[in-house]
PDB file of C-alpha atoms in Angstrom:
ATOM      1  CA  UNK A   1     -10.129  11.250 -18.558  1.00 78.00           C
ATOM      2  CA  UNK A   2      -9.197  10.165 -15.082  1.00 85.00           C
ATOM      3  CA  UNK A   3      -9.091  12.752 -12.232  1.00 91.00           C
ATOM      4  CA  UNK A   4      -7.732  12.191  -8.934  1.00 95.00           C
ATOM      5  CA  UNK A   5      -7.308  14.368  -5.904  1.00 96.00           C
ATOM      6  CA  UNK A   6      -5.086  13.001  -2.823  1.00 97.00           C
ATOM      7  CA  UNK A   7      -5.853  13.906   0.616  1.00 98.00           C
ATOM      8  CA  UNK A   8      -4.184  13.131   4.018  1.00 97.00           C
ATOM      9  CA  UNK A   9      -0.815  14.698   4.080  1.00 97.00           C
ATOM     10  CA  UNK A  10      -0.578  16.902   6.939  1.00 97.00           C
ATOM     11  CA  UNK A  11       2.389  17.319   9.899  1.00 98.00           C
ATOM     12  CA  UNK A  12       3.925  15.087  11.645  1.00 98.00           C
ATOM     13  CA  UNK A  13       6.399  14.303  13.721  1.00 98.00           C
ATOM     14  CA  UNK A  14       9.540  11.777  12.759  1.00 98.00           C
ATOM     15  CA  UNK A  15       8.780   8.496  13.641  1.00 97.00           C
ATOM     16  CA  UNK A  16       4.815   9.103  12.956  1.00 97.00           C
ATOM     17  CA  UNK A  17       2.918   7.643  10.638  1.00 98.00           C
ATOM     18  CA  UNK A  18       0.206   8.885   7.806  1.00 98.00           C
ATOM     19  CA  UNK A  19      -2.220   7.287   4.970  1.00 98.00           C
ATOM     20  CA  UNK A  20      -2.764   9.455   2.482  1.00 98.00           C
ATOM     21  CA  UNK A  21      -5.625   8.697  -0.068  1.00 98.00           C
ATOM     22  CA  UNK A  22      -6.057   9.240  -3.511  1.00 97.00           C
ATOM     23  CA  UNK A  23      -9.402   9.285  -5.039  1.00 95.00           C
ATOM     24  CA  UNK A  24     -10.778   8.467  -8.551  1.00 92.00           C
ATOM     25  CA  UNK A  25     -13.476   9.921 -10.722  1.00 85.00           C
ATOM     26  CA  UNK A  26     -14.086   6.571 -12.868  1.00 76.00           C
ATOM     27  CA  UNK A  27     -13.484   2.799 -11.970  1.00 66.00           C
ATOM     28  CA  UNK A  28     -10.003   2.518 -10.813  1.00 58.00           C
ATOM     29  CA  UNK A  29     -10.386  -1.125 -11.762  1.00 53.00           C
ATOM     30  CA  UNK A  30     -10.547  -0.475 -15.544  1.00 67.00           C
ATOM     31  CA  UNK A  31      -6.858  -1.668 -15.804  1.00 79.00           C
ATOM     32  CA  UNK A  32      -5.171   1.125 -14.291  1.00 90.00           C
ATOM     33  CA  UNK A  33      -1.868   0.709 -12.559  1.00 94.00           C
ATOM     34  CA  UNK A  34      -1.973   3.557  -9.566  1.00 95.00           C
ATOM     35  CA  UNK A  35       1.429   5.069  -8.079  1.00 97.00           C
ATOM     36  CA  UNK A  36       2.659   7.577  -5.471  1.00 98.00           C
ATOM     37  CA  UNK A  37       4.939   9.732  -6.404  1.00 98.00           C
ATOM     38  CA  UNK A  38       6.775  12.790  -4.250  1.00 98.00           C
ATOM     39  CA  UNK A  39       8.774  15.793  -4.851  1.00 98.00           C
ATOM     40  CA  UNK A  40      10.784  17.457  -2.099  1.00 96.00           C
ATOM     41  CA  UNK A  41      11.191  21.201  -1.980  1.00 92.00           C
ATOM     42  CA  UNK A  42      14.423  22.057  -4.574  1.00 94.00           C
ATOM     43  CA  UNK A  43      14.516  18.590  -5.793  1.00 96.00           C
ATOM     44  CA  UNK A  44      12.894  16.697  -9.022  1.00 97.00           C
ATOM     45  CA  UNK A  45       9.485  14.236  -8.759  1.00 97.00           C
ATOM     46  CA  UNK A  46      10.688  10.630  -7.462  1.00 96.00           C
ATOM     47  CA  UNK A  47       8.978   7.621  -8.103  1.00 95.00           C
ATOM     48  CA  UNK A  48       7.432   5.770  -4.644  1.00 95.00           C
ATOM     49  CA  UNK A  49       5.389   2.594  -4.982  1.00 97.00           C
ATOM     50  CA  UNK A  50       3.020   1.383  -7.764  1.00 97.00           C
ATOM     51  CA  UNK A  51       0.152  -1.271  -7.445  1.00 97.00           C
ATOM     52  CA  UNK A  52      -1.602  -3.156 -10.813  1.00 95.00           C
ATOM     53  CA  UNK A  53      -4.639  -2.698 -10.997  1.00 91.00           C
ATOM     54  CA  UNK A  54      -5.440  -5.676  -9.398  1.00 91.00           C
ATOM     55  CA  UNK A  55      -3.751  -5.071  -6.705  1.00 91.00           C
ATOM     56  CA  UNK A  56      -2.023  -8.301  -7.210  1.00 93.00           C
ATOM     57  CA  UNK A  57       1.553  -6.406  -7.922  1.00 95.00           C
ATOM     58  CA  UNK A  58       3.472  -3.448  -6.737  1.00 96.00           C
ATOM     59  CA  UNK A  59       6.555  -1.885  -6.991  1.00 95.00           C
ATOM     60  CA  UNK A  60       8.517  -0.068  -4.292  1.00 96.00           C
ATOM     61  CA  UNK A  61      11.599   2.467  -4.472  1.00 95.00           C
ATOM     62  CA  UNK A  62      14.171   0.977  -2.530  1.00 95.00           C
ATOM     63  CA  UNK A  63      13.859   4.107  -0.200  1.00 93.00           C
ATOM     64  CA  UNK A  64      10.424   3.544   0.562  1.00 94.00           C
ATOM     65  CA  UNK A  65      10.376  -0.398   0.848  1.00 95.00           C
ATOM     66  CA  UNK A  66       9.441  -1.678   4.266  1.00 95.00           C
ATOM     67  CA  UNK A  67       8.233   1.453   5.520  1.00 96.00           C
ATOM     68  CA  UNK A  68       5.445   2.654   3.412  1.00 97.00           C
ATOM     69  CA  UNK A  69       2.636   0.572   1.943  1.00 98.00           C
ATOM     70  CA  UNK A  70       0.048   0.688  -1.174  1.00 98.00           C
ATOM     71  CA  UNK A  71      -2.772  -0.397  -1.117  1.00 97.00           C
ATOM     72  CA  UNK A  72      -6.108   0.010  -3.344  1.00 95.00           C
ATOM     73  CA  UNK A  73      -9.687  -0.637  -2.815  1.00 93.00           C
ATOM     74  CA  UNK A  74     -11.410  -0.368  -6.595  1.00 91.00           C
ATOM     75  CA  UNK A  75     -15.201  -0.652  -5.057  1.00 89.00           C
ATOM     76  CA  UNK A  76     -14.279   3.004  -3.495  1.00 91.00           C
ATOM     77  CA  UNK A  77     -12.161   4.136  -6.384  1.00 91.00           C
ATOM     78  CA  UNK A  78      -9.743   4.727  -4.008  1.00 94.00           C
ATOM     79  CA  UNK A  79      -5.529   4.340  -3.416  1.00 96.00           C
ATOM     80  CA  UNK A  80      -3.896   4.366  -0.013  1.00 98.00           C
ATOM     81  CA  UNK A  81      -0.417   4.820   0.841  1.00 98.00           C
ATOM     82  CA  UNK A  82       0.303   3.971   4.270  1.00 98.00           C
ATOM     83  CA  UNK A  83       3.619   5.648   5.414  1.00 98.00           C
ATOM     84  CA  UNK A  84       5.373   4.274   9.120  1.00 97.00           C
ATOM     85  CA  UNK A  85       8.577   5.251  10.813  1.00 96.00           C
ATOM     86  CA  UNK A  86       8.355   8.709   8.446  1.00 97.00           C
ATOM     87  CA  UNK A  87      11.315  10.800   8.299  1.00 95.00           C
ATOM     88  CA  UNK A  88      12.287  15.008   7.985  1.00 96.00           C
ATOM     89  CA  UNK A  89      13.915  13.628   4.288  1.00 94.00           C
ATOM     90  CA  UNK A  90      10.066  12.470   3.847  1.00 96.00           C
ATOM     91  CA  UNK A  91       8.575  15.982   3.528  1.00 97.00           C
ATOM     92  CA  UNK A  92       7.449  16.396  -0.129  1.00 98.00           C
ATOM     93  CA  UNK A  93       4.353  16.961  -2.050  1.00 98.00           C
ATOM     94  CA  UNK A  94       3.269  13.373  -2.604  1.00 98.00           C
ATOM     95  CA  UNK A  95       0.922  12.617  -6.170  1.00 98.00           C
ATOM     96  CA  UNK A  96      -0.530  10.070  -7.211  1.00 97.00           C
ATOM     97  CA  UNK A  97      -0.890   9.102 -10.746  1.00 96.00           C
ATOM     98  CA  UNK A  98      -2.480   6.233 -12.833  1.00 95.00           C
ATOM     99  CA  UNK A  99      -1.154   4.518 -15.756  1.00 93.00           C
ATOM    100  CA  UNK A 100      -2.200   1.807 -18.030  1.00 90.00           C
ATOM    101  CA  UNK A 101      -0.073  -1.104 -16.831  1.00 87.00           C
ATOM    102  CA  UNK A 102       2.764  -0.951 -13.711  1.00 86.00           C
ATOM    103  CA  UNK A 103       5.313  -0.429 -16.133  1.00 85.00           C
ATOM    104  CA  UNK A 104       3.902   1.856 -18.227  1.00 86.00           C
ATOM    105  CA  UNK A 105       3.820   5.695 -18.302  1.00 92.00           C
ATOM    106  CA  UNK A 106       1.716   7.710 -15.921  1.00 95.00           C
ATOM    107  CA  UNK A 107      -0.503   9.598 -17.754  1.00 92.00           C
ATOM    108  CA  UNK A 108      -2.896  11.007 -15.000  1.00 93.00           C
ATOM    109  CA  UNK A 109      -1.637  13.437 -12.285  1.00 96.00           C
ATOM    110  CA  UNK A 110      -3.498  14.921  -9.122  1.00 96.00           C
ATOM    111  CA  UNK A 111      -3.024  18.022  -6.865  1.00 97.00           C
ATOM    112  CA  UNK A 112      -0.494  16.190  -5.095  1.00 98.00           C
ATOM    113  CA  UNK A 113      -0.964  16.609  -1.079  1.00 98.00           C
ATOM    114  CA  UNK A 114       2.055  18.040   1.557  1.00 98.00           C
ATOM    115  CA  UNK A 115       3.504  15.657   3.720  1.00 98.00           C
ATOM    116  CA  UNK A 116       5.968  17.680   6.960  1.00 98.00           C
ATOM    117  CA  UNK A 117       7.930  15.583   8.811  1.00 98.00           C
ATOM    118  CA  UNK A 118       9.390  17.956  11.658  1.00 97.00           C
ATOM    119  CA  UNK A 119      12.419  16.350  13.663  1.00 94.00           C
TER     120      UNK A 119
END
């Protein structure tokens, strides 16, 4: 069982920047791929960015690429997602999830963590 609880959403203004973190309760580095995913109010959960587990892939939505970054650290457990030049269409709940390889399904969920982006 794998639990992981984001943190770092918050407001901000369009054109600001966050990093949200997502924390795990074992050893991220026990071949689990790690993605962010988000879910805007009224709409369905869209896929983000993924990163391998060893950090040595990733996968960006085409609407994210260039402006947000994933990252991982496994001796803290721990996956970033680094978000620049946000936008108002960026407010969402953002989750992160873990999965046993990049292409494979997610099987682990957290909390998820609110992102505002006033304009």
């Amino acid at each position: 069982q794998v639990q992981l609880v984001e943190s770092g959403g918050g407001l901000v203004q369009a054109g600001g920047s966050l990093r949200l973190s997502c924390a795990a309760s074992v050893r991220t580095s026990r071949n689990y791929a790690m993605g962010w995913f988000r879910q805007a109010p009224g709409k369905e959960r869209e896929f983000g960015v993924a990163i391998s587990w060893t950090g040595g892939s990733t996968d960006y939505a085409d609407s994210v690429r260039g402006r947000f970054t994933i990252s991982r650290d496994n001796a803290k457990n721990t996956v970033y997602l680094q978000m620049h030049s946000l936008k108002p269409e960026n407010t969402a709940i953002y989750y992160c999830a873990a999965a046993r390889n990049l292409a494979g399904e997610y099987s682990y969920w957290g909390q998820g963590t609110q992102v505002t982006v006033s304009s």
